[in-house]
CSV table of C-alpha atoms in Angstrom, one decimal:
chain,number,residue,atom,x,y,z
D,784,UNK,CA,-15.6,-15.1,-15.2
D,785,UNK,CA,-13.8,-16.6,-18.1
D,786,UNK,CA,-10.3,-16.7,-16.7
D,787,UNK,CA,-7.7,-19.1,-15.3
D,788,UNK,CA,-8.7,-20.4,-11.8
D,789,UNK,CA,-5.3,-19.4,-10.4
D,790,UNK,CA,-3.4,-16.2,-11.3
D,791,UNK,CA,-0.1,-15.0,-9.9
D,792,UNK,CA,-0.4,-11.3,-9.0
D,793,UNK,CA,3.1,-10.2,-10.1
D,794,UNK,CA,2.2,-11.4,-13.6
D,795,UNK,CA,-0.8,-9.1,-13.5
D,796,UNK,CA,1.3,-6.0,-12.9
D,797,UNK,CA,1.3,-3.6,-15.9
D,798,UNK,CA,-1.4,-5.6,-17.8
D,799,UNK,CA,-3.8,-3.3,-19.7
D,800,UNK,CA,-7.4,-3.0,-18.4
D,801,UNK,CA,-10.1,-2.8,-21.0
D,802,UNK,CA,-13.8,-2.0,-20.8
D,803,UNK,CA,-16.5,-4.0,-22.7
D,804,UNK,CA,-16.0,-1.8,-25.8
D,805,UNK,CA,-12.3,-2.7,-26.0
D,806,UNK,CA,-11.1,0.7,-24.9
D,807,UNK,CA,-8.1,0.8,-22.6
D,808,UNK,CA,-8.9,2.4,-19.2
D,809,UNK,CA,-5.6,1.8,-17.4
D,810,UNK,CA,-3.1,-0.7,-16.2
D,811,UNK,CA,-3.0,-3.1,-13.2
D,812,UNK,CA,-0.7,-2.1,-10.4
D,813,UNK,CA,-1.6,-4.4,-7.5
D,814,UNK,CA,-4.3,-6.5,-5.9
D,815,UNK,CA,-6.3,-5.7,-2.7
D,816,UNK,CA,-7.0,-8.3,-0.1
D,817,UNK,CA,-8.6,-8.5,3.3
D,818,UNK,CA,-7.5,-10.8,6.1
D,819,UNK,CA,-9.9,-13.4,7.4
D,820,UNK,CA,-10.2,-15.1,10.8
D,821,UNK,CA,-8.5,-18.3,11.7
D,822,UNK,CA,-6.2,-19.9,9.2
D,823,UNK,CA,-8.2,-18.9,6.2
D,824,UNK,CA,-6.2,-17.1,3.5
D,825,UNK,CA,-7.0,-13.4,2.8
D,826,UNK,CA,-9.9,-12.7,0.4
D,827,UNK,CA,-9.2,-10.7,-2.7
D,828,UNK,CA,-11.6,-7.8,-3.1
D,829,UNK,CA,-10.3,-6.1,-6.2
D,830,UNK,CA,-7.4,-4.7,-8.2
D,831,UNK,CA,-5.7,-1.4,-8.2
D,832,UNK,CA,-5.5,0.2,-11.7
D,833,UNK,CA,-3.6,3.2,-12.7
D,834,UNK,CA,-5.5,5.6,-15.0
D,835,UNK,CA,-4.3,8.5,-17.1
D,836,UNK,CA,-2.8,11.4,-15.1
D,837,UNK,CA,-1.3,8.8,-12.7
D,838,UNK,CA,-4.6,8.3,-10.9
D,839,UNK,CA,-5.0,5.0,-9.1
D,840,UNK,CA,-8.5,3.6,-8.7
D,841,UNK,CA,-10.1,0.5,-7.2
D,842,UNK,CA,-11.7,-2.1,-9.5
D,843,UNK,CA,-14.0,-4.4,-7.5
D,844,UNK,CA,-13.3,-8.1,-8.3
D,845,UNK,CA,-16.9,-8.5,-9.3
D,846,UNK,CA,-16.5,-6.0,-12.1
D,847,UNK,CA,-13.8,-8.1,-13.8
D,848,UNK,CA,-15.0,-10.4,-16.6
D,849,UNK,CA,-11.7,-12.0,-17.6
D,850,UNK,CA,-8.1,-12.1,-16.6
D,851,UNK,CA,-6.1,-13.1,-19.7
D,852,UNK,CA,-2.4,-13.4,-20.3
D,853,UNK,CA,-2.2,-10.0,-21.8
D,854,UNK,CA,-5.2,-8.1,-20.5
D,855,UNK,CA,-7.9,-7.7,-17.8
D,856,UNK,CA,-11.4,-7.1,-19.1
D,857,UNK,CA,-14.2,-5.4,-17.2
D,858,UNK,CA,-17.9,-6.0,-17.5
D,859,UNK,CA,-18.7,-2.3,-17.4
D,860,UNK,CA,-17.4,1.1,-18.6
D,861,UNK,CA,-18.8,2.9,-15.6
D,862,UNK,CA,-16.2,3.2,-12.9
D,863,UNK,CA,-15.7,5.1,-9.6
D,864,UNK,CA,-12.7,7.4,-10.3
D,865,UNK,CA,-12.2,8.3,-6.7
D,866,UNK,CA,-8.5,7.9,-5.9
D,867,UNK,CA,-7.7,4.6,-4.3
D,868,UNK,CA,-6.6,4.7,-0.7
D,869,UNK,CA,-5.8,1.6,1.3
D,870,UNK,CA,-8.3,1.1,4.2
D,871,UNK,CA,-7.2,-0.1,7.6
D,872,UNK,CA,-6.7,-3.8,7.6
D,873,UNK,CA,-6.4,-4.1,3.8
D,874,UNK,CA,-3.4,-5.6,2.2
D,875,UNK,CA,-1.7,-4.7,-1.1
D,876,UNK,CA,-0.3,-8.0,-2.4
D,877,UNK,CA,2.8,-6.8,-4.2
D,878,UNK,CA,3.6,-4.0,-1.8
D,879,UNK,CA,3.0,-6.0,1.4
D,880,UNK,CA,4.2,-9.5,0.5
D,881,UNK,CA,6.8,-9.5,-2.3
D,882,UNK,CA,10.3,-9.7,-0.8
D,883,UNK,CA,8.9,-10.5,2.7
D,884,UNK,CA,11.2,-12.9,4.6
D,885,UNK,CA,9.2,-15.9,5.7
D,886,UNK,CA,9.8,-19.4,7.2
D,887,UNK,CA,8.5,-22.8,6.0
D,888,UNK,CA,7.8,-24.6,9.4
D,889,UNK,CA,7.8,-28.1,7.8
D,890,UNK,CA,11.5,-27.8,6.8
D,891,UNK,CA,12.7,-25.0,9.0
D,892,UNK,CA,14.1,-23.2,6.0
D,893,UNK,CA,13.8,-19.4,5.4
D,894,UNK,CA,13.3,-17.5,2.1
D,895,UNK,CA,11.7,-14.5,0.5
D,896,UNK,CA,8.3,-14.2,-1.2
D,897,UNK,CA,8.6,-13.7,-4.9
D,898,UNK,CA,4.9,-13.9,-5.9
D,899,UNK,CA,1.5,-14.7,-4.5
D,900,UNK,CA,-1.3,-16.5,-6.4
D,901,UNK,CA,-5.0,-15.7,-6.1
D,902,UNK,CA,-7.5,-18.4,-6.9
D,903,UNK,CA,-11.3,-18.4,-7.4
D,904,UNK,CA,-13.7,-21.0,-5.9
D,905,UNK,CA,-16.9,-22.3,-7.2
D,906,UNK,CA,-18.8,-19.3,-6.0
D,907,UNK,CA,-16.5,-16.9,-7.8
D,908,UNK,CA,-14.8,-15.6,-4.6
D,909,UNK,CA,-11.1,-15.0,-4.9
D,910,UNK,CA,-8.5,-15.7,-2.2
D,911,UNK,CA,-4.7,-15.7,-1.8
D,912,UNK,CA,-4.0,-19.4,-1.8
D,913,UNK,CA,-0.4,-20.1,-2.8
D,914,UNK,CA,3.0,-18.4,-2.2
D,915,UNK,CA,6.1,-18.7,-4.3
D,916,UNK,CA,9.1,-18.6,-1.9
D,917,UNK,CA,12.7,-18.6,-2.9
D,918,UNK,CA,14.9,-20.2,-0.3
D,919,UNK,CA,18.0,-18.4,0.9
D,920,UNK,CA,20.9,-20.4,-0.4
D,921,UNK,CA,23.7,-19.0,1.7
D,922,UNK,CA,25.8,-18.5,-1.4
D,923,UNK,CA,26.1,-15.1,-3.1
D,924,UNK,CA,26.5,-16.7,-6.6
D,925,UNK,CA,23.7,-19.3,-6.3
D,926,UNK,CA,20.0,-18.7,-6.3
D,927,UNK,CA,18.0,-20.7,-3.8
D,928,UNK,CA,15.3,-23.2,-4.7
D,929,UNK,CA,11.9,-21.9,-5.6
D,930,UNK,CA,9.0,-23.5,-3.8
D,931,UNK,CA,5.3,-23.1,-4.5
D,932,UNK,CA,3.5,-23.6,-1.2
D,933,UNK,CA,0.0,-23.4,0.2
D,934,UNK,CA,-0.8,-20.2,2.1
D,935,UNK,CA,-1.0,-22.1,5.4
D,936,UNK,CA,2.4,-23.8,4.9
D,937,UNK,CA,4.2,-20.5,5.2
D,938,UNK,CA,4.9,-18.6,8.5
D,939,UNK,CA,5.5,-14.9,8.6
D,940,UNK,CA,2.8,-13.7,6.2
D,941,UNK,CA,0.6,-12.2,8.9
D,942,UNK,CA,1.4,-8.9,10.7
D,943,UNK,CA,4.1,-6.5,10.0
D,944,UNK,CA,7.1,-8.0,8.2
D,945,UNK,CA,10.2,-8.5,10.3
D,946,UNK,CA,12.4,-8.1,7.2
D,947,UNK,CA,11.5,-7.2,3.7
D,948,UNK,CA,13.9,-6.9,0.8
D,949,UNK,CA,13.5,-5.1,-2.5
D,950,UNK,CA,14.7,-7.4,-5.3
D,951,UNK,CA,11.3,-9.0,-6.1
D,952,UNK,CA,9.4,-5.7,-6.1
D,953,UNK,CA,12.1,-4.1,-8.3
D,954,UNK,CA,11.7,-6.9,-10.8
D,955,UNK,CA,7.9,-6.3,-11.0
D,956,UNK,CA,8.6,-2.5,-11.5
D,957,UNK,CA,11.5,-2.9,-13.9
D,958,UNK,CA,9.7,-2.1,-17.1
D,959,UNK,CA,7.8,1.0,-15.8
D,960,UNK,CA,8.5,4.4,-17.1
D,961,UNK,CA,10.2,6.7,-14.6
D,962,UNK,CA,7.0,8.7,-14.1
D,963,UNK,CA,5.0,5.6,-13.4
D,964,UNK,CA,7.6,4.2,-11.0
D,965,UNK,CA,7.7,7.6,-9.2
D,966,UNK,CA,3.9,7.3,-8.8
D,967,UNK,CA,4.3,3.8,-7.3
D,968,UNK,CA,6.9,5.1,-4.8
D,969,UNK,CA,4.5,7.8,-3.6
D,970,UNK,CA,2.1,5.0,-2.6
D,971,UNK,CA,4.7,3.3,-0.4
D,972,UNK,CA,5.3,4.1,3.3
D,973,UNK,CA,8.2,6.5,3.9
D,974,UNK,CA,10.6,3.8,5.0
D,975,UNK,CA,9.7,1.4,2.2
D,976,UNK,CA,9.9,4.3,-0.4
D,977,UNK,CA,13.4,5.1,0.7
D,978,UNK,CA,14.4,1.5,0.8
D,979,UNK,CA,13.2,0.7,-2.7
D,980,UNK,CA,14.5,4.0,-4.2
D,981,UNK,CA,18.0,3.3,-2.7
D,982,UNK,CA,18.0,-0.1,-4.3
D,983,UNK,CA,17.7,1.4,-7.8
D,984,UNK,CA,20.9,2.0,-9.8
D,985,UNK,CA,22.1,5.6,-10.0
D,986,UNK,CA,20.7,6.3,-13.5
D,987,UNK,CA,17.3,4.8,-12.8
D,988,UNK,CA,17.0,6.6,-9.5
D,989,UNK,CA,18.0,9.9,-11.1
D,990,UNK,CA,15.2,9.5,-13.7
D,991,UNK,CA,12.7,8.7,-11.0
D,992,UNK,CA,13.7,11.6,-8.8
D,993,UNK,CA,13.1,14.0,-11.6
D,994,UNK,CA,9.4,12.8,-11.6
D,995,UNK,CA,8.8,13.1,-7.9
D,996,UNK,CA,7.5,16.0,-5.8
D,997,UNK,CA,10.2,18.1,-4.1
D,998,UNK,CA,9.5,16.8,-0.6
D,999,UNK,CA,9.9,13.2,-1.8
D,1000,UNK,CA,13.1,14.1,-3.7
D,1001,UNK,CA,14.6,15.5,-0.5
D,1002,UNK,CA,13.4,12.6,1.6
D,1003,UNK,CA,15.2,10.1,-0.7
D,1004,UNK,CA,18.4,12.1,-1.5
D,1005,UNK,CA,19.1,13.0,2.1
D,1006,UNK,CA,18.6,9.4,3.2
D,1007,UNK,CA,21.5,8.3,0.9
D,1008,UNK,CA,25.1,8.3,1.8
D,1009,UNK,CA,26.6,11.6,0.6
D,1010,UNK,CA,28.8,10.1,-2.0
D,1011,UNK,CA,25.9,8.0,-3.4
D,1012,UNK,CA,23.7,11.1,-3.4
D,1013,UNK,CA,26.4,13.0,-5.4
D,1014,UNK,CA,26.6,10.2,-7.9
D,1015,UNK,CA,22.8,10.3,-8.4
D,1016,UNK,CA,22.9,14.1,-8.9
D,1017,UNK,CA,25.5,13.6,-11.6
D,1018,UNK,CA,23.1,11.4,-13.5
D,1019,UNK,CA,20.3,14.0,-13.3
D,1020,UNK,CA,19.8,16.7,-15.9
D,1021,UNK,CA,21.7,19.8,-14.5
D,1022,UNK,CA,18.6,21.9,-14.3
D,1023,UNK,CA,16.8,19.2,-12.3
D,1024,UNK,CA,19.8,18.7,-10.0
D,1025,UNK,CA,19.9,22.4,-9.5
D,1026,UNK,CA,16.2,22.6,-8.6
D,1027,UNK,CA,16.7,19.8,-6.0
D,1028,UNK,CA,19.8,21.3,-4.5
D,1029,UNK,CA,18.1,24.7,-4.3
D,1030,UNK,CA,15.7,23.2,-1.7
D,1031,UNK,CA,18.6,22.2,0.6
D,1032,UNK,CA,20.5,24.4,3.1
D,1033,UNK,CA,23.6,26.0,1.6
D,1034,UNK,CA,26.1,23.9,3.6
D,1035,UNK,CA,24.5,20.7,2.4
D,1036,UNK,CA,24.5,22.0,-1.2
D,1037,UNK,CA,28.2,22.6,-1.0
D,1038,UNK,CA,29.0,19.2,0.5
D,1039,UNK,CA,27.2,17.4,-2.4
D,1040,UNK,CA,28.6,19.7,-5.1
D,1041,UNK,CA,32.1,19.1,-3.8
D,1042,UNK,CA,31.6,15.4,-4.0
D,1043,UNK,CA,30.4,15.6,-7.6
D,1044,UNK,CA,32.9,15.4,-10.5
D,1045,UNK,CA,34.0,19.0,-11.3
D,1046,UNK,CA,32.7,18.7,-14.9
D,1047,UNK,CA,29.3,17.6,-13.6
D,1048,UNK,CA,29.1,20.1,-10.8
D,1049,UNK,CA,30.1,23.1,-12.9
D,1050,UNK,CA,26.8,23.6,-14.8
D,1051,UNK,CA,24.8,22.9,-11.7
D,1052,UNK,CA,26.7,25.6,-9.8
D,1053,UNK,CA,26.1,28.0,-12.7
D,1054,UNK,CA,22.3,27.4,-12.7
D,1055,UNK,CA,22.1,27.9,-9.0
D,1056,UNK,CA,23.5,31.4,-9.4
D,1057,UNK,CA,20.5,32.6,-11.5
D,1058,UNK,CA,17.5,34.3,-9.9
D,1059,UNK,CA,14.5,32.0,-9.4
D,1060,UNK,CA,11.7,32.5,-12.0
D,1061,UNK,CA,14.1,33.5,-14.8
D,1062,UNK,CA,15.2,31.8,-18.0
D,1063,UNK,CA,18.6,31.1,-16.4
D,1064,UNK,CA,17.0,29.2,-13.5
D,1065,UNK,CA,14.7,27.0,-15.6
D,1066,UNK,CA,16.8,26.3,-18.7
D,1067,UNK,CA,18.8,23.2,-19.5
D,1068,UNK,CA,22.5,23.9,-19.9
D,1069,UNK,CA,22.9,20.9,-22.2
D,1070,UNK,CA,20.9,21.5,-25.4
D,1071,UNK,CA,22.0,20.1,-28.8
D,1072,UNK,CA,24.8,22.3,-30.0
D,1073,UNK,CA,26.5,21.8,-33.4
D,1074,UNK,CA,28.9,23.9,-35.6
D,1075,UNK,CA,27.7,25.6,-38.8
D,1076,UNK,CA,29.7,23.2,-41.0
D,1077,UNK,CA,27.8,20.1,-39.6
D,1078,UNK,CA,25.4,18.5,-42.1
D,1079,UNK,CA,21.6,18.0,-41.8
D,1080,UNK,CA,22.3,14.2,-41.7
D,1081,UNK,CA,24.6,14.6,-38.7
D,1082,UNK,CA,22.0,16.8,-36.9
D,1083,UNK,CA,19.2,14.2,-37.6
D,1084,UNK,CA,21.5,11.5,-36.1
D,1085,UNK,CA,21.9,13.7,-32.9
D,1086,UNK,CA,18.2,14.3,-32.4
D,1087,UNK,CA,17.6,10.5,-32.7
D,1088,UNK,CA,19.6,9.8,-29.6
D,1089,UNK,CA,17.2,8.0,-27.2
D,1090,UNK,CA,18.3,9.7,-24.0
D,1091,UNK,CA,17.1,13.1,-25.3
D,1092,UNK,CA,13.7,14.3,-24.3
D,1093,UNK,CA,11.3,15.2,-27.2
D,1094,UNK,CA,11.5,18.9,-26.2
D,1095,UNK,CA,15.3,19.0,-26.2
D,1096,UNK,CA,15.4,17.1,-29.5
D,1097,UNK,CA,13.0,19.7,-31.1
D,1098,UNK,CA,15.8,22.0,-32.0
D,1099,UNK,CA,19.6,22.1,-32.9
D,1100,UNK,CA,21.4,25.2,-31.9
D,1101,UNK,CA,24.2,26.4,-34.2
D,1102,UNK,CA,27.2,28.2,-32.7
D,1103,UNK,CA,30.8,28.9,-33.3
D,1104,UNK,CA,33.2,26.7,-31.3
D,1105,UNK,CA,33.4,25.8,-28.5
D,1106,UNK,CA,30.3,23.6,-28.6
D,1107,UNK,CA,29.8,23.3,-24.8
D,1108,UNK,CA,27.9,26.0,-23.0
D,1109,UNK,CA,28.8,28.8,-22.8
D,1110,UNK,CA,29.5,28.4,-26.5
D,1111,UNK,CA,31.1,30.5,-29.1
D,1112,UNK,CA,28.9,33.1,-30.9
D,1113,UNK,CA,25.3,32.0,-31.3
D,1114,UNK,CA,24.2,31.8,-34.9
D,1115,UNK,CA,20.7,30.4,-34.8
D,1116,UNK,CA,18.5,27.3,-34.5
D,1117,UNK,CA,17.4,24.6,-36.8
D,1118,UNK,CA,14.1,23.1,-35.8
D,1119,UNK,CA,13.6,19.4,-36.4
D,1120,UNK,CA,10.9,20.0,-39.0
D,1121,UNK,CA,13.3,22.1,-41.1
D,1122,UNK,CA,15.9,19.3,-40.8
D,1123,UNK,CA,13.3,16.9,-42.3
D,1124,UNK,CA,12.7,19.2,-45.3
D,1125,UNK,CA,16.4,19.8,-46.2
D,1126,UNK,CA,18.8,17.6,-48.2
D,1127,UNK,CA,20.9,15.4,-45.9
D,1128,UNK,CA,24.1,17.0,-47.3
D,1129,UNK,CA,23.0,20.6,-46.6
D,1130,UNK,CA,25.1,22.5,-44.0
D,1131,UNK,CA,23.4,23.8,-40.9
D,1132,UNK,CA,24.9,27.2,-41.3
D,1133,UNK,CA,22.8,27.6,-44.5
D,1134,UNK,CA,19.5,26.6,-43.0
D,1135,UNK,CA,19.4,28.3,-39.5
D,1136,UNK,CA,16.6,30.4,-38.3
D,1137,UNK,CA,17.7,33.6,-36.5
D,1138,UNK,CA,14.8,36.0,-37.0
D,1139,UNK,CA,13.4,35.5,-33.5
D,1140,UNK,CA,15.4,37.1,-30.7
D,1141,UNK,CA,16.8,34.6,-28.2
D,1142,UNK,CA,16.0,34.8,-24.5
D,1143,UNK,CA,18.3,36.5,-22.0
D,1144,UNK,CA,19.2,34.7,-18.7
D,1145,UNK,CA,17.1,37.3,-16.8
D,1146,UNK,CA,13.9,36.9,-18.9
D,1147,UNK,CA,10.9,36.2,-16.7
D,1148,UNK,CA,8.7,33.1,-17.0
D,1149,UNK,CA,5.8,35.3,-18.0
D,1150,UNK,CA,7.8,36.7,-20.9
D,1151,UNK,CA,9.1,33.3,-21.9
D,1152,UNK,CA,5.6,31.9,-21.9
D,1153,UNK,CA,4.3,34.8,-24.0
D,1154,UNK,CA,7.0,34.5,-26.6
D,1155,UNK,CA,6.8,30.7,-26.9
D,1156,UNK,CA,3.1,31.0,-27.4
D,1157,UNK,CA,3.4,33.8,-29.9
D,1158,UNK,CA,5.8,31.9,-32.1
D,1159,UNK,CA,4.4,28.4,-31.4
D,1160,UNK,CA,7.8,27.2,-30.1
D,1161,UNK,CA,8.7,24.3,-27.8
D,1162,UNK,CA,12.3,25.3,-27.3
D,1163,UNK,CA,14.1,28.6,-27.2
D,1164,UNK,CA,17.8,29.6,-26.9
D,1165,UNK,CA,19.2,31.6,-23.9
D,1166,UNK,CA,22.1,33.8,-24.9
D,1167,UNK,CA,24.3,36.0,-22.6
D,1168,UNK,CA,25.5,39.6,-23.2
D,1169,UNK,CA,28.4,38.3,-25.3
D,1170,UNK,CA,26.1,36.4,-27.7
D,1171,UNK,CA,27.2,33.0,-26.3
D,1172,UNK,CA,24.6,30.3,-25.9
D,1173,UNK,CA,24.3,29.4,-22.2
D,1174,UNK,CA,21.3,27.1,-22.4
D,1175,UNK,CA,17.8,26.5,-23.8
D,1176,UNK,CA,14.3,26.7,-22.3
D,1177,UNK,CA,11.9,23.9,-23.3
D,1178,UNK,CA,8.2,23.9,-23.0
D,1179,UNK,CA,8.3,21.2,-20.2
D,1180,UNK,CA,10.7,23.5,-18.2
D,1181,UNK,CA,8.1,26.3,-18.4
D,1182,UNK,CA,5.1,24.0,-17.6
D,1183,UNK,CA,7.0,22.5,-14.6
D,1184,UNK,CA,7.4,26.0,-13.1
D,1185,UNK,CA,4.0,27.4,-14.1
D,1186,UNK,CA,2.0,24.6,-12.6
D,1187,UNK,CA,1.3,24.6,-8.8
D,1188,UNK,CA,4.3,23.5,-6.8
D,1189,UNK,CA,2.6,20.3,-5.6
D,1190,UNK,CA,1.4,19.3,-9.1
D,1191,UNK,CA,3.4,16.0,-9.0
D,1192,UNK,CA,2.1,15.2,-5.5
D,1193,UNK,CA,-0.8,12.8,-6.0
D,1194,UNK,CA,-2.3,13.8,-2.7
D,1195,UNK,CA,-3.1,17.3,-4.1
D,1196,UNK,CA,-4.4,16.3,-7.6
D,1197,UNK,CA,-7.7,17.5,-8.7
D,1198,UNK,CA,-10.5,15.0,-7.9
D,1199,UNK,CA,-12.4,13.1,-10.6
D,1200,UNK,CA,-15.8,11.7,-10.3
D,1201,UNK,CA,-17.9,9.2,-12.1
D,1202,UNK,CA,-20.8,7.2,-10.7
D,1203,UNK,CA,-20.7,3.5,-10.0
D,1204,UNK,CA,-18.1,0.9,-9.0
D,1205,UNK,CA,-17.9,1.9,-5.4
D,1206,UNK,CA,-16.2,-0.2,-2.7
D,1207,UNK,CA,-18.3,-2.2,-0.4
């Protein structure tokens, strides 16, 4: 194996995995080790890689040709795509060791694990050999000294951790997309999942909750203090917050809605009033809305805002004031492709499309799907009886409600199969 003899596992996280042809097959998420008898350090048996569709698989260490600074290379393109499940006695290095509180017997000092190194011997066998431990300094504003110690020089690595923080694991996960981080959380134990989720800031946690199955959303949001839960709900898109609250008993809904800022709670309350399975229940109440005298250049600037999802940014809705939903009279929509074809100085009122009837709040999902497919649309307006825009349905809203309820739950994903690469 053409690789460095010692590799720190946290540095492997998120590295791309390539087959011999140079095609990317996934990204590294963790390393798998098995304890050994006596004082011998655990043996590394493979890596966990995340494939497309959030599927995690096991890569035997013998299938890895090289571990480079920016990639992991395999010696085969034939892999076992069976979903990875940790077997009894196995250890996931990042999940089980990072942030674990340990003691250095030689000095009597305590600290937290920030990384673990795996090292190969002459026979090509890999073991966990060194541990990076940051000492507890006792001062809030000062970081403790970082020590690199041999595995046997650290006490507290075996057995269940007495205490395990979150800072180190969060640092490893920091650059992940919300959907990928949500996938990682599903692999953690219930207590660890809640612990790590609660350590995220409000905006990041809101983004991650939107990517989790409903039962995990409820598990996390109900474990938070009520005011913190309300703050997180404020950071979620109103339609996602409404979907989450709709799964809670009415009294608990009201407690959280009352704790939210009135301006944030108002659109969520409105969405909760619509019947399930209708345009009103699945729409976003915060589409892009602009007046008819706004220019194409101003509209292009709006759809470039990074916090907008691609589906929401696909169309600019033109209405009379006020611009917040429910708006003034709905005039039409300008799709982003039309914006690209028009002069920057053109007014939106002169380029709107209004030849397709908007949806009504009571329009069913089946009818929404039919109309979006008929006209090849990814976003459609929802207008009330007074011709006021109350929201917009996007294609991701429709898919989210047409797919099976447990589609985000990795335990219920459709199995994949490909011969080779099994675990011994």
